[in-house]
Amino acid sequence: MRVLVISDIHANLEALNTVLEAAHQNGGFDQIWCLGDVVGYGPNPNECVARLREFEHICVLGNHDAAALGQINIEDFNPDAKQAVLWTQRQLTPATRTYLENLPEKRVIGDYTIVHGSPQNPVWEYILSPSTAHAQFAHFHTPVCLVGHTHVPAVYHHFSDHQGRWVTAWHFPEPGDVYELHDPDRWIVNPGSVGQPRDQDPRAAYALLDVEARKWAYYRIPYNVERTQYLMRQAGLPARLIARLSYGW
Ligand code: ZN
């Protein structure tokens, strides 16, 4: 089975549609696995949920999905993020709300554990370093864990060195790179963000996973950033959140 793995769509329908088309051109897919934060920041929360639901897919809960449902205290969010959360809360249709309310925090499918943040703290924890990743391997039991949340693509490779110690190496994938997530090693992989990349590259990110062969292929695709920015201005969303999409930070 071929799976399109995406994360952090953040209500950016332009980016989502571009990724869907690119993945289709790129050999297609049988299912989508979405790693959370479908909504928040962007101008099309309801449309992004509806688009995802056109496909056979699974999805887990992200922190911005929880925030949009009013499930968490947003006092610690920065002012722009807070304003975007409050705007998103006002937009949600009953259908979108019901969809988000039913998202699980974690899914385990065969060889794969699927969360937004980390296996230990599925909704909130950021895996941004090999030391953080290293500690996480004790918190899931499958060979592979898929995470999002950081908006930065990454491959963490956990393997036994020549002295028999388990160590964790950090790879920054280049678009087009394919990783074989082979045994007995273990892996935490992050496809990057569809709708708000934060690695200085504004292009939308996605991965295609051959589930049985455990081949992880990572890609980027340019999308119409200006269109999303126009819709954000129309919605009155914060200027800083609009500007960052041009630069990928
Ligand atoms: Zn996010």
PDB file of N, CA and C in Angstrom, residues 1-6 23 26-35 58 109-114 144-147 177-182 187 189 191 206-219:
ATOM      1  N   MET A   1       0.839  -1.199   0.000  1.00  0.00           N
ATOM      2  CA  MET A   1       0.000   0.000   0.000  1.00  0.00           C
ATOM      3  C   MET A   1       0.877   1.253   0.000  1.00  0.00           C
ATOM      4  N   ARG A   2       0.471   2.198  -0.840  1.00  0.00           N
ATOM      5  CA  ARG A   2       1.175   3.485  -0.868  1.00  0.00           C
ATOM      6  C   ARG A   2       0.354   4.526  -0.107  1.00  0.00           C
ATOM      7  N   VAL A   3       1.041   5.224   0.801  1.00  0.00           N
ATOM      8  CA  VAL A   3       0.363   6.200   1.644  1.00  0.00           C
ATOM      9  C   VAL A   3       1.002   7.573   1.451  1.00  0.00           C
ATOM     10  N   LEU A   4       0.147   8.563   1.273  1.00  0.00           N
ATOM     11  CA  LEU A   4       0.602   9.954   1.302  1.00  0.00           C
ATOM     12  C   LEU A   4       0.624  10.389   2.757  1.00  0.00           C
ATOM     13  N   VAL A   5       1.808  10.733   3.266  1.00  0.00           N
ATOM     14  CA  VAL A   5       1.932  11.170   4.660  1.00  0.00           C
ATOM     15  C   VAL A   5       2.105  12.683   4.669  1.00  0.00           C
ATOM     16  N   ILE A   6       1.169  13.354   5.360  1.00  0.00           N
ATOM     17  CA  ILE A   6       1.210  14.818   5.421  1.00  0.00           C
ATOM     18  C   ILE A   6       0.962  15.268   6.847  1.00  0.00           C
ATOM     19  N   ALA A  23       1.268  14.518  -5.463  1.00  0.00           N
ATOM     20  CA  ALA A  23       1.372  13.107  -5.045  1.00  0.00           C
ATOM     21  C   ALA A  23       0.705  12.204  -6.082  1.00  0.00           C
ATOM     22  N   ASN A  26       2.924  11.845  -8.892  1.00  0.00           N
ATOM     23  CA  ASN A  26       4.141  11.184  -8.438  1.00  0.00           C
ATOM     24  C   ASN A  26       3.901   9.698  -8.155  1.00  0.00           C
ATOM     25  N   GLY A  27       2.926   9.111  -8.839  1.00  0.00           N
ATOM     26  CA  GLY A  27       2.684   7.679  -8.660  1.00  0.00           C
ATOM     27  C   GLY A  27       1.405   7.364  -7.908  1.00  0.00           C
ATOM     28  N   GLY A  28       0.803   8.387  -7.300  1.00  0.00           N
ATOM     29  CA  GLY A  28      -0.480   8.189  -6.636  1.00  0.00           C
ATOM     30  C   GLY A  28      -0.355   7.538  -5.270  1.00  0.00           C
ATOM     31  N   PHE A  29      -1.512   7.357  -4.621  1.00  0.00           N
ATOM     32  CA  PHE A  29      -1.529   6.801  -3.269  1.00  0.00           C
ATOM     33  C   PHE A  29      -2.874   6.151  -3.009  1.00  0.00           C
ATOM     34  N   ASP A  30      -2.880   5.199  -2.062  1.00  0.00           N
ATOM     35  CA  ASP A  30      -4.108   4.486  -1.716  1.00  0.00           C
ATOM     36  C   ASP A  30      -4.841   5.128  -0.540  1.00  0.00           C
ATOM     37  N   GLN A  31      -4.057   5.758   0.345  1.00  0.00           N
ATOM     38  CA  GLN A  31      -4.608   6.352   1.564  1.00  0.00           C
ATOM     39  C   GLN A  31      -3.791   7.577   1.934  1.00  0.00           C
ATOM     40  N   ILE A  32      -4.378   8.407   2.777  1.00  0.00           N
ATOM     41  CA  ILE A  32      -3.625   9.516   3.381  1.00  0.00           C
ATOM     42  C   ILE A  32      -3.495   9.249   4.878  1.00  0.00           C
ATOM     43  N   TRP A  33      -2.303   9.445   5.411  1.00  0.00           N
ATOM     44  CA  TRP A  33      -2.108   9.487   6.856  1.00  0.00           C
ATOM     45  C   TRP A  33      -1.710  10.918   7.201  1.00  0.00           C
ATOM     46  N   CYS A  34      -2.552  11.577   7.986  1.00  0.00           N
ATOM     47  CA  CYS A  34      -2.342  12.982   8.333  1.00  0.00           C
ATOM     48  C   CYS A  34      -1.965  13.072   9.811  1.00  0.00           C
ATOM     49  N   LEU A  35      -0.882  13.794  10.097  1.00  0.00           N
ATOM     50  CA  LEU A  35      -0.304  13.784  11.442  1.00  0.00           C
ATOM     51  C   LEU A  35      -0.750  14.971  12.300  1.00  0.00           C
ATOM     52  N   ILE A  58      -6.543   8.427   7.609  1.00  0.00           N
ATOM     53  CA  ILE A  58      -6.603   8.522   9.060  1.00  0.00           C
ATOM     54  C   ILE A  58      -5.940   9.843   9.453  1.00  0.00           C
ATOM     55  N   ILE A 109      -0.680   1.416  13.488  1.00  0.00           N
ATOM     56  CA  ILE A 109      -1.109   0.627  12.326  1.00  0.00           C
ATOM     57  C   ILE A 109       0.076  -0.217  11.875  1.00  0.00           C
ATOM     58  N   GLY A 110       0.008  -1.506  12.145  1.00  0.00           N
ATOM     59  CA  GLY A 110       1.093  -2.403  11.744  1.00  0.00           C
ATOM     60  C   GLY A 110       2.421  -1.961  12.343  1.00  0.00           C
ATOM     61  N   ASP A 111       3.376  -1.645  11.473  1.00  0.00           N
ATOM     62  CA  ASP A 111       4.724  -1.270  11.916  1.00  0.00           C
ATOM     63  C   ASP A 111       4.847   0.202  12.318  1.00  0.00           C
ATOM     64  N   TYR A 112       3.738   0.930  12.296  1.00  0.00           N
ATOM     65  CA  TYR A 112       3.808   2.383  12.422  1.00  0.00           C
ATOM     66  C   TYR A 112       3.001   2.919  13.611  1.00  0.00           C
ATOM     67  N   THR A 113       3.654   3.756  14.418  1.00  0.00           N
ATOM     68  CA  THR A 113       2.967   4.555  15.432  1.00  0.00           C
ATOM     69  C   THR A 113       2.815   5.959  14.858  1.00  0.00           C
ATOM     70  N   ILE A 114       1.619   6.520  14.993  1.00  0.00           N
ATOM     71  CA  ILE A 114       1.303   7.784  14.323  1.00  0.00           C
ATOM     72  C   ILE A 114       0.821   8.797  15.366  1.00  0.00           C
ATOM     73  N   VAL A 144       8.703   1.938  13.501  1.00  0.00           N
ATOM     74  CA  VAL A 144       8.682   3.299  12.945  1.00  0.00           C
ATOM     75  C   VAL A 144       7.637   4.148  13.668  1.00  0.00           C
ATOM     76  N   CYS A 145       7.984   5.401  13.916  1.00  0.00           N
ATOM     77  CA  CYS A 145       7.013   6.372  14.424  1.00  0.00           C
ATOM     78  C   CYS A 145       6.981   7.568  13.480  1.00  0.00           C
ATOM     79  N   LEU A 146       5.779   7.987  13.106  1.00  0.00           N
ATOM     80  CA  LEU A 146       5.593   9.163  12.244  1.00  0.00           C
ATOM     81  C   LEU A 146       5.161  10.335  13.113  1.00  0.00           C
ATOM     82  N   VAL A 147       5.864  11.469  12.986  1.00  0.00           N
ATOM     83  CA  VAL A 147       5.533  12.666  13.760  1.00  0.00           C
ATOM     84  C   VAL A 147       5.504  13.897  12.864  1.00  0.00           C
ATOM     85  N   ASP A 177      14.853  12.418  -1.717  1.00  0.00           N
ATOM     86  CA  ASP A 177      15.555  11.368  -0.960  1.00  0.00           C
ATOM     87  C   ASP A 177      14.590  10.244  -0.584  1.00  0.00           C
ATOM     88  N   VAL A 178      15.092   9.022  -0.674  1.00  0.00           N
ATOM     89  CA  VAL A 178      14.312   7.856  -0.261  1.00  0.00           C
ATOM     90  C   VAL A 178      15.082   7.144   0.846  1.00  0.00           C
ATOM     91  N   TYR A 179      14.412   6.859   1.948  1.00  0.00           N
ATOM     92  CA  TYR A 179      15.015   6.124   3.062  1.00  0.00           C
ATOM     93  C   TYR A 179      14.350   4.764   3.170  1.00  0.00           C
ATOM     94  N   GLU A 180      15.156   3.742   3.351  1.00  0.00           N
ATOM     95  CA  GLU A 180      14.610   2.417   3.656  1.00  0.00           C
ATOM     96  C   GLU A 180      14.622   2.262   5.168  1.00  0.00           C
ATOM     97  N   LEU A 181      13.449   2.165   5.739  1.00  0.00           N
ATOM     98  CA  LEU A 181      13.308   2.153   7.205  1.00  0.00           C
ATOM     99  C   LEU A 181      13.429   0.706   7.695  1.00  0.00           C
ATOM    100  N   HIS A 182      14.621   0.160   7.555  1.00  0.00           N
ATOM    101  CA  HIS A 182      14.831  -1.286   7.717  1.00  0.00           C
ATOM    102  C   HIS A 182      15.026  -1.699   9.174  1.00  0.00           C
ATOM    103  N   TRP A 187      13.068   3.982  13.747  1.00  0.00           N
ATOM    104  CA  TRP A 187      13.020   5.245  13.022  1.00  0.00           C
ATOM    105  C   TRP A 187      11.915   6.156  13.544  1.00  0.00           C
ATOM    106  N   VAL A 189      10.247   9.543  11.821  1.00  0.00           N
ATOM    107  CA  VAL A 189      10.326  10.366  10.609  1.00  0.00           C
ATOM    108  C   VAL A 189       9.240  11.434  10.606  1.00  0.00           C
ATOM    109  N   PRO A 191       7.452  14.321   7.984  1.00  0.00           N
ATOM    110  CA  PRO A 191       7.352  14.731   6.574  1.00  0.00           C
ATOM    111  C   PRO A 191       7.456  16.233   6.357  1.00  0.00           C
ATOM    112  N   TYR A 206       5.774  16.955   1.711  1.00  0.00           N
ATOM    113  CA  TYR A 206       5.003  15.722   1.886  1.00  0.00           C
ATOM    114  C   TYR A 206       5.916  14.524   1.719  1.00  0.00           C
ATOM    115  N   ALA A 207       5.390  13.355   2.092  1.00  0.00           N
ATOM    116  CA  ALA A 207       6.155  12.120   1.903  1.00  0.00           C
ATOM    117  C   ALA A 207       5.228  11.056   1.343  1.00  0.00           C
ATOM    118  N   LEU A 208       5.808  10.158   0.573  1.00  0.00           N
ATOM    119  CA  LEU A 208       5.084   8.981   0.103  1.00  0.00           C
ATOM    120  C   LEU A 208       5.740   7.757   0.734  1.00  0.00           C
ATOM    121  N   LEU A 209       4.905   6.936   1.360  1.00  0.00           N
ATOM    122  CA  LEU A 209       5.399   5.778   2.108  1.00  0.00           C
ATOM    123  C   LEU A 209       4.883   4.497   1.471  1.00  0.00           C
ATOM    124  N   ASP A 210       5.821   3.620   1.104  1.00  0.00           N
ATOM    125  CA  ASP A 210       5.444   2.253   0.737  1.00  0.00           C
ATOM    126  C   ASP A 210       5.379   1.471   2.038  1.00  0.00           C
ATOM    127  N   VAL A 211       4.175   1.171   2.479  1.00  0.00           N
ATOM    128  CA  VAL A 211       3.960   0.649   3.834  1.00  0.00           C
ATOM    129  C   VAL A 211       4.657  -0.693   4.041  1.00  0.00           C
ATOM    130  N   GLU A 212       4.519  -1.611   3.092  1.00  0.00           N
ATOM    131  CA  GLU A 212       5.093  -2.951   3.269  1.00  0.00           C
ATOM    132  C   GLU A 212       6.611  -2.932   3.086  1.00  0.00           C
ATOM    133  N   ALA A 213       7.095  -2.225   2.072  1.00  0.00           N
ATOM    134  CA  ALA A 213       8.547  -2.175   1.808  1.00  0.00           C
ATOM    135  C   ALA A 213       9.259  -1.213   2.754  1.00  0.00           C
ATOM    136  N   ARG A 214       8.467  -0.425   3.501  1.00  0.00           N
ATOM    137  CA  ARG A 214       9.005   0.595   4.404  1.00  0.00           C
ATOM    138  C   ARG A 214       9.976   1.539   3.698  1.00  0.00           C
ATOM    139  N   LYS A 215       9.538   2.029   2.550  1.00  0.00           N
ATOM    140  CA  LYS A 215      10.318   3.048   1.839  1.00  0.00           C
ATOM    141  C   LYS A 215       9.662   4.403   2.025  1.00  0.00           C
ATOM    142  N   TRP A 216      10.434   5.339   2.506  1.00  0.00           N
ATOM    143  CA  TRP A 216       9.977   6.696   2.831  1.00  0.00           C
ATOM    144  C   TRP A 216      10.600   7.663   1.825  1.00  0.00           C
ATOM    145  N   ALA A 217       9.763   8.266   0.980  1.00  0.00           N
ATOM    146  CA  ALA A 217      10.272   9.216  -0.021  1.00  0.00           C
ATOM    147  C   ALA A 217       9.739  10.604   0.306  1.00  0.00           C
ATOM    148  N   TYR A 218      10.640  11.570   0.378  1.00  0.00           N
ATOM    149  CA  TYR A 218      10.301  12.906   0.856  1.00  0.00           C
ATOM    150  C   TYR A 218      10.375  13.912  -0.303  1.00  0.00           C
ATOM    151  N   TYR A 219       9.390  14.820  -0.382  1.00  0.00           N
ATOM    152  CA  TYR A 219       9.302  15.751  -1.513  1.00  0.00           C
ATOM    153  C   TYR A 219       8.897  17.163  -1.078  1.00  0.00           C
TER     154      TYR A 219
END
